[in-house]
Amino acid sequence: MSAISSESLTKVYSDFVNKKLSVTALNDFTINVEQGQIFGLLGPNGAGKTTFIKILLGLVNPTGGRASILGTLLPDVKVRERIGYLPENHRYPGYLTGEQVMLLFGGLSGMNHAETKSRTPSLLKLVGMEQWAKMKVKKYSKGMMQRLGLAQSLINNPDVLFLDEPTDGVDPVGRKEIRDILKRLKSEGKTIFLNSHILSEVELISDRVAILDKGKLLKVGTVDELTVTDTNYEIGFTGSLPENFHHEAAATVMKFRVDKQIISAELKDASELNHLIDMLRRHGIDITHIAKKRTSLEDSFINLIKREVAS
Amino acid sequence: MKLLTLILATFRELFSKATLYVLLGISTLIMLGTLASVSAEHTDEGVILKAFGNPVSPPTPVEEVETLVFGMQTGLAKGLFFGIMLFGVFATASVIPDSLEKGTVDLYLSKPLARWELLLGKYLGAVAVMLAVILYFIGGIWLGFGIRTDVWNIQFLLSSFTMTFMFACIFSIVLILGVVFRNAAIPIIGSFLYLMFIDNLLDSREEILFLFSESKIYRGILDGLYYILPQIAGMQRSLAEQILHKSMEWKPFVQALLSSSAIFIFSAWIMRRKDF
């Protein structure tokens, strides 16, 4: 059973006065997240990431399509007992203490007071907030609020956790701690759905990643699948290249660079790769390895978005 | 359990604001003023009721003092009614728009809580706070009258619940305006206008508004509004009857209950269609 799935999910924010101002936030969005995964949803601002989460949580009504969480077709109030959510720019009542926030949202999750009270200290400890439990939220820093938000999202021991920019405002040490917490939660079998602008972080912890732009799903796959390129190759060789090799290769191959015993080449297709290999072999060069080159998730993301804009 | 959590959270939210303490402070001053100013002087000719040391009644036989006190309490309740309602609305109107603010509504609605439950919890929380304030206020004045005149008018004390019900009806208007506009200013202005002008004009539409036109459509619209919206003026008359121990007219209460329930359901329907 999928933890999260959507089928042709569409959301149009209509402007009834001026139709031209209507915005398609999600366009025929189909995705499937397996249980026990950390899934990262990436996209530039306004891509539709938050809209997707909000549809799943019942905050936004979809215009079309369907979605389900843990096999329950949405909208469904009851399934939210098994969900935790850390929204972006959350606002907790400033007059409450951290502990009281936990009690409030535990109660709203349908838990009884004793149960919430017993879970609160351990969760606050988990996010490093135990010493600030009795302090009023209005005195908290942004990072402390994020930590409290994460603890709050875990109060009902959810099976699926939605985190929208969880490390926003958190210092590097705190980010590492949050990543460790997420890994631990994953090892407990929880599904984590992550929206983040910090691609390097998503790359570090996500099992699968989807890239969304202007409401359209551009690509989905594991981090490896997304970062590997079809056009960039690395060819290892022994010996030295003949003098005329550069000239000869430049005439047929798109772009290439030689660094010590490695040729990095940007090729149009497999025929160019074969051509390059033939050339090397013709000159009696021994090839040690051929590999598709990887880019960082950030480069891959930027390339995808650039291509989308260009098209 | 979830509803109770919301009610208690609203209680805490409102008691964290200075406005409510101002209302309680004013109430306390009026209560103490009543205790200090109202007195009953027993003379050979009868009992003379005094306010601030000045007689407000001729010497009255003991058995008729009760009626005089009831009259004084009715006058006081009528005078204080608008103050309590207006200040009450002012103190509680932010409850709905605050809970619908970006960053807050996300937290509430991501919990297993239906949208109507969120509205109901906030609504009942605000009404519960006002019940506490009105009970404190009216209860204090009732105590003051009892101590100073030895007339213990239980109907005056029970009028706290009547006033709270009336507040609940007015708060349904605050609720719908809060859901639609998501700010506190419009609900405050809207409910003030309704309480001070619209309701009174509709109540006396036959004497005032009907004079402007004989059009059946015009009059039909006014009649329709009168029966659709909570009839506060009608309930005010019943409130006076209650304190005076007269038989109460229940029709305005039934109408207001139906009207407020319809407004609540309509608000929940609007809320259901909204994107947050």
XYZ file of C-alpha atoms in Angstrom:
587
model
C 0.000 0.000 0.000
C 1.277 3.460 -0.913
C 1.722 6.002 1.834
C 0.760 8.840 -0.494
C -0.606 8.729 -3.982
C -2.170 11.207 -6.320
C -3.760 10.736 -9.690
C -4.161 13.599 -12.164
C -4.392 16.023 -9.278
C -5.163 19.514 -10.510
C -5.653 22.791 -8.727
C -6.606 26.027 -10.401
C -6.858 29.144 -8.255
C -9.583 30.928 -10.151
C -9.962 34.635 -10.414
C -13.616 35.132 -11.192
C -13.185 38.787 -12.115
C -10.204 38.456 -14.412
C -9.859 34.945 -15.823
C -6.347 35.767 -17.012
C -5.262 35.994 -13.399
C -6.293 32.408 -12.698
C -3.308 30.295 -11.722
C -2.826 26.591 -12.311
C -0.921 25.541 -9.230
C -1.017 21.811 -9.968
C -1.490 20.309 -13.380
C -2.389 16.631 -13.780
C -0.013 15.694 -10.965
C 0.412 11.969 -10.476
C 2.804 10.624 -7.899
C 3.276 7.631 -5.671
C 5.214 7.539 -2.407
C 5.904 4.177 -0.834
C 5.714 3.630 2.897
C 8.899 4.029 4.900
C 10.543 6.376 2.404
C 11.870 9.871 2.703
C 10.474 11.633 -0.323
C 11.660 15.071 -1.345
C 9.538 17.382 -3.436
C 11.574 20.080 -5.113
C 10.622 23.028 -7.195
C 11.125 26.766 -7.501
C 8.848 29.179 -5.665
C 5.294 28.883 -6.916
C 5.895 25.412 -8.362
C 2.913 23.981 -6.476
C 4.761 22.065 -3.743
C 2.855 23.567 -0.830
C -0.427 23.348 -2.738
C 0.120 19.607 -3.117
C 0.708 19.144 0.617
C -2.249 21.349 1.431
C -4.544 19.293 -0.791
C -3.394 16.150 0.977
C -4.095 17.758 4.347
C -7.501 19.077 3.352
C -6.472 22.729 3.479
C -7.014 23.271 -0.228
C -9.817 21.795 -2.305
C -8.558 20.234 -5.557
C -10.128 21.259 -8.857
C -9.732 17.757 -10.268
C -8.108 14.379 -9.763
C -7.842 12.293 -6.655
C -5.401 11.631 -3.872
C -5.077 9.165 -1.044
C -3.035 8.732 2.104
C -2.395 5.261 3.506
C -5.024 3.899 1.176
C -7.741 6.322 2.306
C -9.248 8.438 -0.424
C -9.163 12.141 0.435
C -10.648 14.287 1.803
C -10.917 12.332 5.020
C -10.679 13.781 8.507
C -10.014 10.494 10.284
C -6.828 9.686 8.346
C -5.277 12.854 9.780
C -4.941 11.001 13.087
C -2.044 9.218 11.366
C -0.481 12.344 9.887
C 1.951 14.889 11.260
C 2.517 18.269 9.634
C 5.054 21.002 10.046
C 3.883 23.932 7.905
C 6.107 26.635 6.541
C 5.733 29.879 8.543
C 3.711 28.242 11.293
C 2.363 30.427 14.069
C 1.929 29.052 17.534
C 0.016 31.071 20.119
C 2.622 33.314 21.731
C 0.958 33.181 25.131
C 1.499 29.412 25.395
C 4.670 27.685 26.516
C 6.278 25.001 24.384
C 4.798 22.351 26.630
C 1.312 23.878 26.385
C 1.590 23.936 22.581
C 2.257 20.203 22.670
C -0.726 19.621 24.961
C -2.998 21.735 22.753
C -2.116 19.978 19.511
C -2.078 16.580 21.180
C -5.631 17.237 22.317
C -6.632 18.349 18.827
C -5.106 15.141 17.465
C -7.647 13.239 19.540
C -5.205 12.103 22.206
C -6.142 12.215 25.852
C -4.403 14.581 28.224
C -2.399 11.890 30.056
C -1.132 10.411 26.808
C -0.055 13.811 25.468
C 1.573 14.731 28.750
C 3.604 11.553 28.808
C 4.840 11.944 25.204
C 5.684 15.647 25.465
C 8.994 15.522 27.451
C 10.549 12.876 25.224
C 9.588 14.720 22.037
C 10.877 18.036 23.329
C 14.072 16.263 24.308
C 14.321 14.707 20.854
C 14.349 18.137 19.227
C 16.592 19.649 21.915
C 13.917 21.833 23.459
C 13.448 20.231 26.857
C 15.044 23.118 28.709
C 12.745 25.626 27.013
C 9.533 23.693 27.624
C 8.238 26.167 30.203
C 9.172 29.273 28.245
C 6.503 31.243 26.386
C 6.588 30.652 22.637
C 6.685 34.403 21.946
C 10.239 34.409 23.319
C 11.408 31.616 20.990
C 13.836 32.222 18.138
C 13.030 31.050 14.596
C 15.164 27.953 15.036
C 13.483 27.102 18.339
C 10.086 27.497 16.688
C 11.117 25.042 13.978
C 12.242 22.541 16.568
C 9.000 22.934 18.477
C 7.107 22.592 15.204
C 8.849 19.318 14.489
C 8.059 18.020 17.985
C 4.431 19.104 17.560
C 4.170 17.280 14.253
C 5.240 14.090 16.018
C 2.893 14.364 18.999
C 0.394 11.811 17.641
C 3.128 9.369 16.600
C 2.176 9.743 12.927
C 2.793 7.212 10.189
C 3.194 9.913 7.558
C 5.005 13.154 8.240
C 4.754 16.228 6.012
C 7.519 18.752 6.524
C 7.483 22.045 4.675
C 10.914 23.662 4.867
C 11.775 21.963 8.184
C 15.236 23.478 8.511
C 14.215 27.028 7.691
C 15.966 29.315 10.188
C 17.877 26.471 11.819
C 21.656 26.715 12.232
C 23.953 24.124 10.565
C 24.289 22.060 13.744
C 20.527 22.083 14.160
C 20.085 21.039 10.530
C 22.300 18.049 11.047
C 20.327 17.147 14.159
C 17.054 17.410 12.237
C 18.442 15.222 9.456
C 19.440 12.639 12.049
C 15.956 12.759 13.567
C 14.401 12.217 10.156
C 16.677 9.277 9.468
C 15.717 7.805 12.806
C 12.024 8.273 12.064
C 12.515 6.575 8.735
C 14.174 3.624 10.464
C 11.009 3.374 12.593
C 9.050 2.859 9.376
C 7.592 6.336 9.066
C 7.070 7.961 5.702
C 8.466 11.458 5.433
C 7.381 13.865 2.744
C 9.764 16.769 2.535
C 9.423 20.129 0.814
C 12.654 22.027 0.824
C 14.609 24.633 -1.026
C 17.839 23.318 0.412
C 18.656 20.775 -2.258
C 21.874 19.574 -0.692
C 19.893 18.490 2.343
C 17.243 16.724 0.326
C 20.023 14.962 -1.550
C 21.521 13.758 1.711
C 18.445 12.104 3.154
C 15.843 11.459 0.450
C 15.226 8.038 -1.026
C 13.244 9.481 -3.891
C 12.847 12.957 -5.237
C 10.357 14.640 -7.522
C 10.898 17.909 -9.338
C 7.916 20.091 -9.901
C 7.647 23.298 -11.896
C 4.592 25.403 -12.630
C 2.410 22.634 -11.296
C 3.866 19.996 -13.609
C 5.887 17.002 -12.558
C 9.177 17.192 -14.466
C 10.981 14.210 -13.102
C 10.740 11.648 -10.351
C 13.216 9.054 -9.215
C 15.950 8.215 -6.761
C 18.641 10.815 -6.170
C 21.008 8.627 -8.244
C 18.582 8.515 -11.128
C 18.099 12.238 -11.056
C 21.722 13.197 -10.791
C 23.075 10.898 -13.442
C 23.290 12.576 -16.860
C 22.654 11.030 -20.268
C 25.088 13.306 -22.050
C 28.110 13.604 -19.783
C 30.625 10.779 -19.760
C 33.887 10.137 -18.069
C 36.417 7.974 -19.877
C 39.513 6.780 -18.083
C 42.619 5.803 -20.066
C 46.262 4.823 -19.680
C 49.238 6.198 -21.527
C 49.275 9.554 -23.241
C 47.084 10.974 -25.960
C 48.694 11.737 -29.324
C 49.156 15.409 -30.258
C 46.539 15.447 -33.007
C 43.890 13.794 -30.774
C 42.533 17.085 -29.484
C 42.115 18.464 -32.957
C 40.538 15.294 -34.278
C 38.156 14.853 -31.377
C 37.080 18.492 -31.313
C 35.817 18.131 -34.851
C 33.360 15.378 -33.958
C 32.543 15.548 -30.242
C 30.457 18.325 -28.728
C 32.685 19.301 -25.810
C 35.471 17.512 -24.032
C 38.165 18.149 -21.525
C 41.199 16.109 -20.549
C 42.374 16.128 -16.991
C 45.266 13.775 -16.196
C 44.059 10.316 -17.255
C 40.370 11.234 -17.535
C 38.421 12.575 -20.503
C 35.210 14.391 -19.547
C 32.978 14.644 -22.571
C 29.601 16.177 -23.218
C 28.066 14.103 -25.967
C 24.933 14.415 -28.027
C 24.158 10.718 -28.182
C 25.588 7.198 -28.031
C 27.026 7.443 -31.552
C 29.340 10.253 -30.419
C 30.432 8.112 -27.491
C 31.204 5.228 -29.819
C 33.061 7.585 -32.128
C 35.216 8.799 -29.254
C 35.959 5.233 -28.155
C 36.878 4.269 -31.730
C 39.260 7.211 -31.920
C 40.973 6.269 -28.685
C 41.319 2.660 -29.727
C 42.627 3.658 -33.171
C 45.431 5.519 -31.425
C 46.138 2.477 -29.337
C 44.931 4.040 -26.102
C 43.825 1.604 -23.398
C 40.448 2.522 -21.876
C 40.202 1.767 -18.146
C 36.575 2.769 -17.559
C 33.580 4.517 -19.066
C 30.977 6.026 -16.754
C 28.059 8.368 -16.968
C 28.929 11.456 -14.967
C 26.855 12.595 -12.015
C 25.907 16.132 -11.238
C 24.770 17.455 -7.915
C 21.038 17.447 -7.289
C 21.200 21.227 -7.407
C 22.779 21.226 -10.907
C 20.345 18.609 -12.079
C 17.455 20.653 -10.711
C 18.670 23.874 -12.297
C 19.247 22.174 -15.667
C 15.772 20.693 -15.618
C 14.138 23.992 -14.756
C 16.228 25.815 -17.401
C 15.195 23.271 -20.022
C 11.579 23.655 -18.998
C 11.788 27.433 -19.235
C 13.480 27.177 -22.640
C 10.821 24.832 -23.962
C -12.418 15.810 23.562
C -11.188 17.803 20.539
C -14.062 20.246 20.901
C -13.329 20.655 24.605
C -9.644 21.254 23.808
C -10.657 23.984 21.352
C -13.039 25.595 23.842
C -10.368 25.628 26.543
C -7.791 26.963 24.070
C -10.153 29.789 23.132
C -10.716 30.499 26.814
C -6.978 30.746 27.319
C -6.547 32.828 24.160
C -9.120 35.399 25.226
C -7.868 35.580 28.776
C -4.398 36.318 27.418
C -5.709 39.598 25.997
C -5.916 42.879 27.851
C -9.346 43.732 26.374
C -11.069 41.118 28.473
C -9.429 42.374 31.634
C -10.622 45.886 30.813
C -14.153 44.476 30.498
C -13.769 42.655 33.804
C -12.340 45.806 35.393
C -15.280 47.935 34.236
C -17.667 45.217 35.433
C -16.014 45.208 38.841
C -16.285 48.990 39.105
C -19.995 48.893 38.236
C -20.569 46.052 40.708
C -18.807 47.936 43.488
C -20.675 51.072 42.462
C -23.968 49.213 42.831
C -22.934 47.830 46.185
C -21.939 51.266 47.416
C -24.733 53.308 45.898
C -27.910 51.250 46.208
C -29.517 51.128 49.610
C -32.913 50.603 51.222
C -33.866 52.806 54.160
C -36.597 51.488 56.403
C -38.828 54.297 57.724
C -42.164 54.362 59.531
C -43.960 55.128 56.259
C -42.217 52.296 54.410
C -39.004 51.509 52.628
C -37.229 54.201 50.621
C -34.880 52.976 47.917
C -31.833 55.182 47.416
C -29.199 55.473 44.759
C -26.061 57.458 45.626
C -27.831 58.582 48.784
C -30.780 60.114 46.908
C -34.229 58.597 47.157
C -35.393 56.988 43.941
C -38.766 55.935 45.281
C -41.359 57.279 47.675
C -41.794 55.377 50.933
C -43.109 52.014 49.800
C -44.712 49.200 51.784
C -42.242 46.346 52.356
C -44.246 43.910 50.202
C -43.959 46.289 47.222
C -40.204 46.958 47.501
C -39.531 43.871 45.483
C -41.315 45.364 42.467
C -39.269 48.539 42.777
C -35.997 46.612 42.926
C -37.062 44.526 39.925
C -37.711 47.779 38.068
C -34.299 49.161 39.009
C -32.616 45.938 37.900
C -34.510 45.981 34.628
C -33.385 49.541 33.954
C -29.818 48.625 34.831
C -29.881 45.503 32.652
C -31.266 47.472 29.703
C -28.623 50.137 30.144
C -25.780 47.678 30.525
C -26.939 45.335 27.791
C -25.433 47.278 24.891
C -22.233 47.900 26.795
C -21.793 44.210 27.574
C -22.617 43.147 24.029
C -20.452 45.747 22.307
C -17.483 45.265 24.585
C -17.995 41.499 24.402
C -17.874 41.579 20.608
C -14.820 43.835 20.722
C -13.047 41.443 23.090
C -13.875 38.246 21.217
C -14.159 39.179 17.515
C -10.513 38.320 16.801
C -11.011 34.681 17.759
C -12.257 33.621 14.312
C -9.920 35.591 12.002
C -6.918 34.755 14.213
C -7.594 31.055 13.880
C -7.929 31.393 10.095
C -4.600 33.165 9.686
C -1.987 31.560 7.471
C 0.287 29.457 9.635
C -2.385 28.927 12.279
C -5.222 27.436 10.264
C -2.731 24.991 8.721
C -1.908 23.671 12.156
C -5.542 23.309 13.176
C -6.837 21.736 9.995
C -3.957 19.300 9.646
C -5.327 17.680 12.784
C -8.284 15.282 12.622
C -10.648 18.185 12.969
C -13.444 19.033 10.536
C -13.688 22.668 9.532
C -17.095 23.036 11.157
C -15.627 21.592 14.368
C -12.958 24.283 14.363
C -15.628 26.956 13.934
C -17.867 25.413 16.562
C -15.035 25.099 19.074
C -14.015 28.722 18.596
C -17.634 29.870 18.678
C -18.448 27.964 21.866
C -15.161 29.093 23.417
C -15.998 32.758 22.842
C -19.535 32.247 24.155
C -18.209 30.374 27.201
C -15.860 33.260 28.005
C -18.733 35.708 27.742
C -20.889 33.487 29.955
C -18.168 33.674 32.606
C -17.856 37.462 32.237
C -21.635 38.063 32.280
C -22.143 35.711 35.239
C -19.422 37.566 37.126
C -20.908 40.929 36.216
C -24.623 40.250 36.682
C -23.906 37.932 39.609
C -21.964 40.704 41.321
C -24.724 43.244 40.790
C -27.312 40.712 41.958
C -25.262 40.151 45.092
C -24.974 43.923 45.622
C -28.736 44.429 45.320
C -29.395 41.439 47.580
C -27.052 42.615 50.308
C -28.223 46.228 50.200
C -31.974 45.752 49.705
C -32.529 42.174 50.865
C -34.342 41.482 47.597
C -32.847 38.397 45.990
C -34.238 38.436 42.446
C -33.221 35.068 41.053
C -34.585 36.027 37.615
C -32.052 38.853 37.465
C -29.278 36.346 38.108
C -30.753 33.957 35.530
C -30.859 36.785 33.017
C -27.077 36.185 32.716
C -27.906 33.097 30.683
C -30.443 35.011 28.598
C -27.840 37.696 27.882
C -25.265 35.045 27.005
C -27.725 33.492 24.587
C -28.247 36.922 23.041
C -24.490 37.357 22.787
C -24.257 33.962 21.096
C -26.788 35.155 18.496
C -24.810 38.349 17.866
C -21.604 36.325 17.723
C -23.042 34.274 14.854
C -22.883 37.507 12.821
C -19.296 38.046 13.990
C -18.577 34.463 12.958
C -19.852 34.696 9.407
C -18.173 38.059 8.801
C -14.954 36.671 10.305
C -15.023 33.646 8.010
C -15.750 35.714 4.912
C -13.363 38.621 5.505
C -10.764 36.954 7.772
C -10.169 40.079 9.809
C -11.518 41.392 13.104
C -12.449 44.935 12.061
C -15.323 44.076 9.695
C -17.036 41.680 12.142
C -16.798 44.316 14.895
C -18.189 47.084 12.696
C -20.812 44.760 11.182
C -22.113 43.499 14.497
C -22.100 47.008 15.991
C -24.128 48.263 13.039
C -26.478 45.342 13.351
C -26.965 45.740 17.081
C -27.277 49.518 17.117
C -29.177 50.210 13.882
C -30.194 47.357 11.588
C -31.909 45.225 14.222
C -33.779 48.205 15.688
C -34.796 49.477 12.263
C -36.042 46.045 11.228
C -37.882 45.699 14.529
C -39.708 48.968 13.906
C -39.841 48.602 10.122
C -43.614 49.068 10.016
C -43.344 52.458 11.749
C -40.181 53.723 10.016
C -38.916 51.834 6.962
C -42.304 51.081 5.422
C -42.876 54.846 5.192
C -40.241 55.115 2.468
C -42.026 52.932 -0.040
C -45.199 50.991 -0.524
C -43.502 48.563 -2.899
C -44.368 44.980 -2.000
C -40.880 43.833 -2.988
C -39.246 46.426 -0.722
C -41.457 45.498 2.189
C -41.040 41.803 1.445
C -37.256 42.149 1.591
C -37.450 43.968 4.934
C -39.845 41.368 6.324
C -37.555 38.627 5.040
C -34.506 40.171 6.715
C -36.443 40.612 9.942
C -37.325 36.935 10.070
C -33.940 35.686 8.803
C -31.681 37.666 11.153
C -31.649 37.209 14.948
C -34.283 39.440 16.559
C -32.212 41.051 19.306
C -34.708 43.832 20.065
C -37.469 41.273 20.587
C -35.250 39.309 22.957
C -34.411 42.496 24.851
C -38.095 43.022 25.583
C -38.290 39.431 26.808
C -35.227 40.015 28.969
C -37.044 42.852 30.734
C -40.085 40.602 31.196
C -37.876 37.941 32.728
C -36.320 40.293 35.299
C -39.774 41.694 36.140
C -41.105 38.142 36.665
C -43.627 38.579 33.865
C -44.472 35.839 31.407
C -41.771 35.859 28.733
C -42.327 35.959 25.007
C -40.353 32.962 23.713
C -40.878 33.521 19.995
C -37.838 35.833 19.518
C -35.600 33.256 21.230
C -36.787 30.414 19.039
C -36.429 32.616 15.956
C -32.936 33.733 17.047
C -31.876 30.149 17.746
C -32.978 29.041 14.280
C -31.496 32.113 12.656
C -28.131 31.787 14.441
C -27.980 28.073 13.670
C -28.631 28.824 9.997
C -25.917 31.500 10.027
C -23.528 29.014 11.641
C -24.304 26.341 9.044
C -23.867 28.871 6.256
C -20.522 29.979 7.753
C -19.384 26.341 7.906
C -20.415 25.907 4.269
C -18.395 28.979 3.232
C -15.470 27.737 5.317
C -15.647 24.323 3.631
C -15.273 25.887 0.221
C -12.300 28.054 1.168
C -8.682 27.294 0.361
C -6.165 28.047 3.070
